[in-house]
Amino acid sequence: MTHVSHSRPSGDASRIALIACAVAVAGMLLAPLATLGRGFSADAVLLHLSGSVMNLSASQEAPLPPTGTIVALAWATLVMMVATLVGALRRQNWFWITGLIGSVLAIAAVVTLGNSIDEQTARVMADSALRPGAKRQLRNYYASGGMNLGLFLPVLAGLIAAGAGLSARDWWWQTFNRMRGLLVPTAAIGLAILVGALVVLIVQPAVNQSGAPLGLWSGWLAKADMVYFVYSTLFAPLTALNPLLDSLKLATPLIFTGLSVAFAFRTGLFNIGAPGQLTMGAIGAMLVGVYAPASLGWALLPLSVLAAALGGALWGAIPGVLKARFGSSEVINTIMLNYVASAVFIFMIGNDKFPFLGREYSLPFKAEGFEPRSQELQEAAQLRPLLSVLNVGQNGAVAISIGLLVATAAFFGARLALRRQKNRSLIAAAAALILGALTWQIGIPVSVTGSQLNGAFLIALVCAALFGLLMWRTATGYALRAVGLSPKAAEYGGISVARGTILAMTIAGMFAGLAGTHYVNGGALDEYRLKGNMPVNVGFDGIAVALMGQSTPAGVVAASVLFGTIDTGGIDVDQKLDTINRDIVTVLKALIVLFIAAGGFLSRRVTDPPPPALLASAKAAPGAPSLDGTSAAHLERSTPLPNVGQNPEHNRDGDK
């Protein structure tokens, strides 16, 4: 389809850049520019754009790094942000350049700030007059410094404005259109963060360890710093290896349950039975891992994983059969089966004996002791921590093999390079296998402590790949999606709706059942056992993950990592602040789901515009109502529009 190049950015893109830059300018003027140091209780030394320094920390005598260059770069950034704002307001084709320059200047200020803090830390560590304990305290004090809202917002706004300004380029516009499905989750996350920031401002008092009273202005800066501190702490696990591994550990069961719910969503079903399916999968993995013959050797692990998949698949197939045969609601059936699975779970490991018809029988599943848990899995059935599997270091050193990363890069690189080849996936897989094997013994030295991230994470990624392959690359997936979009039309086309319903619920249950391997085979609960404290509620969290991930495998993985990250960061927030605790994570998750359900409050003209042919015909027809302006909003609500995924190419003429 031919696209017309435009010399001016689209109206929607200009408005996005305008809002982003306005927020950045307000943030630079009204929020702290940087944090020069921070104590354990979140008490900070704050630098403002005016060059003034406000010390709210308990370390009033600590020397501070120089700030002249940082402030100068910040003022230059402000000038660029104002210029970008004016350019976006007038829809000039150059505002992407000023936005990019502003972002680069803000990044330069952040780098300069980091170097100044590092130099100050080095001077403190070299001071022979300080005792070791004081040196360590000051080192941590400076290491907690860095940019604040005043620098973070222009970095983000400049990048947004640069991308929005390039919408005048046809190729860039088409790229944006292909990513249009990200608009709703992105808007939902942004709105959730905004509402969460208001909650922090209202609930969390300013932290002031200096003893000096706070005025109106200084109090506001301290409160604004609390907002940045909470969010920077929530997302801090992404910046260090140990917390990142903890985040991936928490994300692993969410990937499984998110895939389970998303698969059902894609086929027009609502699977609320992931907790029960996870439970039955964990029971299946335990039964094989504990009681299967040890003579099976290496086959014990894959058989245990297969048992987990079968346990979940069985628990998903039951409501699928009931819906296909009797038309009963899968929502009610899956909820009820959650209770049944919970009862089976408690029955097996809650007690070692049970009375029945006046007699007492023994159960072999519960281990000795008062704690409800099973016997330990045989060693051959255990998923070892990934650190030990990927470690190729010698003499006790930890070095993570690059083989897995090389294989992944080789696979996607080969697929991209061979996009015209018929068997590109097989060729790419072979290249990935060979290059991964050749580079396996090459390791990157890392400094990490013990991590419980296990092989279940890799199984989850394989499941995500299988989801995408089955749903969009096979005839079976086409049939399942057809059933989900319109059961009657699918049946008219010769597709068995009953068979599709049973298959969809079975596969969805399989994904959820495999989550049990994370806890049982992977020892995520500190032991390689089925334990009574297994958090089956992650099955319900899978609903939020699937919604946020737009029911796509890549989206589910990304949403799971996001939730795992803020869950990990919430622990640090809980430790350092008195009023704000881990409940802020629950609030953010709930708000994200709420705003996604509301479509991010975005107009359908933005998220799902009419196809170019419809726009062209509407403009050509004399006296026809406009489809490209806000005056046609009533038509947008009443007219069914094509699915974005099926119509990735959209015209931007309506933005003019």
XYZ file of N, CA and C in Angstrom, residues 368-451:
252
model
N 8.208 -36.574 57.557
C 8.145 -36.525 59.009
C 8.218 -35.085 59.495
N 7.565 -34.851 60.634
C 7.547 -33.515 61.206
C 6.178 -32.890 61.118
N 6.051 -31.729 61.766
C 4.749 -31.062 61.822
C 4.463 -30.255 60.567
N 5.494 -29.874 59.822
C 5.301 -29.008 58.657
C 4.678 -29.789 57.507
N 3.645 -29.221 56.853
C 3.046 -29.898 55.692
C 3.966 -29.822 54.479
N 4.619 -30.905 54.176
C 5.532 -30.960 53.039
C 5.732 -32.413 52.639
N 6.145 -32.612 51.395
C 6.349 -33.956 50.885
C 7.773 -34.423 51.170
N 8.057 -35.651 50.762
C 9.433 -36.119 50.792
C 10.263 -35.315 49.790
N 11.553 -35.286 49.966
C 12.422 -34.541 49.056
C 12.556 -35.283 47.730
N 12.569 -34.517 46.657
C 12.725 -35.110 45.339
C 14.096 -35.758 45.193
N 14.150 -36.803 44.403
C 15.434 -37.409 44.088
C 16.315 -36.396 43.358
N 17.591 -36.513 43.533
C 18.504 -35.518 42.987
C 18.392 -35.417 41.466
N 18.128 -36.531 40.814
C 18.029 -36.513 39.350
C 16.808 -35.750 38.865
N 15.827 -35.515 39.729
C 14.605 -34.804 39.344
C 14.655 -33.332 39.700
N 15.779 -32.829 40.171
C 15.880 -31.451 40.626
C 16.412 -30.545 39.520
N 15.811 -29.374 39.410
C 16.301 -28.330 38.521
C 17.316 -27.495 39.286
N 18.563 -27.551 38.889
C 19.610 -26.842 39.621
C 19.538 -25.338 39.355
N 20.064 -24.516 40.257
C 20.098 -23.066 40.015
C 20.856 -22.737 38.734
N 20.372 -21.739 38.016
C 20.998 -21.385 36.749
C 22.435 -20.913 36.928
N 22.730 -20.313 38.080
C 24.105 -19.876 38.306
C 25.072 -21.044 38.278
N 24.669 -22.171 38.853
C 25.546 -23.342 38.843
C 25.578 -24.003 37.467
N 24.466 -23.950 36.734
C 24.431 -24.557 35.400
C 25.258 -23.754 34.408
N 25.158 -22.430 34.488
C 25.843 -21.561 33.530
C 27.237 -21.169 33.970
N 27.661 -21.589 35.160
C 28.974 -21.201 35.670
C 30.065 -22.035 35.015
N 30.993 -21.371 34.330
C 32.131 -22.055 33.711
C 33.436 -21.582 34.335
N 33.346 -20.934 35.489
C 34.537 -20.453 36.172
C 35.358 -21.590 36.762
N 36.610 -21.319 37.019
C 37.530 -22.307 37.567
C 37.980 -21.886 38.961
N 38.305 -22.886 39.777
C 38.858 -22.653 41.119
C 37.944 -21.792 41.992
N 36.660 -22.071 41.942
C 35.714 -21.368 42.795
C 35.237 -20.033 42.271
N 35.820 -19.543 41.173
C 35.380 -18.269 40.602
C 34.061 -18.468 39.854
N 33.240 -17.414 39.837
C 31.953 -17.457 39.148
C 32.075 -16.699 37.832
N 31.878 -17.409 36.730
C 31.896 -16.810 35.394
C 30.720 -17.371 34.613
N 29.824 -16.513 34.195
C 28.614 -16.936 33.499
C 28.916 -17.136 32.018
N 28.573 -18.311 31.509
C 28.817 -18.619 30.101
C 28.020 -17.691 29.189
N 28.666 -17.284 28.097
C 27.980 -16.435 27.120
C 27.307 -17.273 26.034
N 27.423 -18.594 26.141
C 26.888 -19.464 25.100
C 25.409 -19.274 24.857
N 24.641 -19.133 25.939
C 23.196 -18.985 25.799
C 22.841 -17.671 25.107
N 23.531 -16.599 25.476
C 23.276 -15.309 24.837
C 23.677 -15.329 23.364
N 24.820 -15.953 23.075
C 25.276 -16.043 21.683
C 24.293 -16.852 20.852
N 23.808 -17.961 21.421
C 22.846 -18.793 20.688
C 21.559 -18.023 20.400
N 21.084 -17.263 21.400
C 19.856 -16.483 21.202
C 20.053 -15.417 20.131
N 21.172 -14.689 20.222
C 21.450 -13.650 19.219
C 21.623 -14.260 17.834
N 22.273 -15.423 17.764
C 22.480 -16.072 16.471
C 21.158 -16.516 15.859
N 20.252 -17.013 16.690
C 18.973 -17.480 16.175
C 18.176 -16.339 15.543
N 18.008 -15.251 16.307
C 17.201 -14.146 15.782
C 17.928 -13.418 14.649
N 19.255 -13.328 14.741
C 20.000 -12.701 13.658
C 19.911 -13.487 12.367
N 20.019 -14.814 12.479
C 19.921 -15.657 11.288
C 18.514 -15.615 10.692
N 17.492 -15.594 11.547
C 16.120 -15.507 11.042
C 15.900 -14.201 10.285
N 16.485 -13.116 10.810
C 16.325 -11.826 10.135
C 17.077 -11.806 8.814
N 18.281 -12.370 8.810
C 19.085 -12.355 7.591
C 18.515 -13.285 6.521
N 17.849 -14.349 6.941
C 17.318 -15.341 6.004
C 15.802 -15.229 5.855
N 15.263 -14.026 5.992
C 13.816 -13.873 6.014
C 13.153 -14.301 4.707
N 13.923 -14.430 3.626
C 13.353 -14.876 2.360
C 13.483 -16.386 2.158
N 14.178 -17.046 3.082
C 14.348 -18.486 2.969
C 13.158 -19.220 3.576
N 12.793 -20.334 2.983
C 11.636 -21.081 3.444
C 11.900 -21.756 4.784
N 13.081 -22.343 4.952
C 13.423 -23.075 6.178
C 14.326 -22.253 7.090
N 14.039 -20.974 7.182
C 14.926 -20.097 7.946
C 14.967 -20.451 9.421
N 13.866 -20.942 9.998
C 13.847 -21.268 11.421
C 14.766 -22.445 11.726
N 14.751 -23.467 10.868
C 15.621 -24.625 11.084
C 17.087 -24.241 10.924
N 17.375 -23.434 9.909
C 18.756 -22.991 9.700
C 19.225 -22.133 10.866
N 18.359 -21.241 11.337
C 18.715 -20.375 12.464
C 18.928 -21.198 13.727
N 18.083 -22.212 13.951
C 18.246 -23.062 15.133
C 19.562 -23.830 15.085
N 19.928 -24.335 13.905
C 21.196 -25.057 13.768
C 22.383 -24.128 14.022
N 22.314 -22.919 13.465
C 23.399 -21.953 13.688
C 23.508 -21.587 15.164
N 22.358 -21.405 15.823
C 22.367 -21.072 17.250
C 22.977 -22.206 18.070
N 22.628 -23.445 17.737
C 23.162 -24.589 18.473
C 24.671 -24.698 18.320
N 25.154 -24.511 17.113
C 26.595 -24.629 16.876
C 27.360 -23.509 17.565
N 26.924 -22.273 17.375
C 27.639 -21.136 17.982
C 27.543 -21.167 19.501
N 26.382 -21.595 20.040
C 26.256 -21.704 21.488
C 27.213 -22.722 22.063
N 27.365 -23.859 21.373
C 28.290 -24.895 21.851
C 29.737 -24.421 21.777
N 30.084 -23.696 20.703
C 31.463 -23.234 20.546
C 31.853 -22.181 21.580
N 30.892 -21.394 22.030
C 31.203 -20.307 22.972
C 30.810 -20.633 24.411
N 30.412 -21.876 24.674
C 29.924 -22.216 26.008
C 30.988 -22.025 27.082
N 32.213 -22.350 26.791
C 33.274 -22.274 27.795
C 33.813 -20.861 27.996
N 33.314 -19.900 27.233
C 33.714 -18.501 27.421
C 32.770 -17.877 28.442
N 33.328 -17.386 29.531
C 32.491 -16.862 30.599
C 32.797 -15.414 30.937
N 31.810 -14.754 31.525
C 31.958 -13.376 32.004
C 32.030 -13.412 33.526
N 33.151 -12.998 34.123
C 33.245 -13.021 35.597
C 32.211 -12.095 36.221
N 31.515 -12.586 37.218
C 30.512 -11.800 37.927
C 30.691 -12.012 39.416
N 30.199 -11.055 40.181
C 30.229 -11.152 41.635
C 28.789 -11.224 42.128
N 28.346 -12.427 42.406
C 26.978 -12.642 42.853
C 26.978 -13.637 44.000
N 25.964 -13.506 44.839
C 25.745 -14.488 45.897
C 24.741 -15.525 45.391
N 24.364 -16.459 46.246
C 23.472 -17.521 45.838
C 22.146 -17.003 45.313
N 21.685 -17.601 44.241
C 20.404 -17.225 43.640
C 19.572 -18.478 43.440
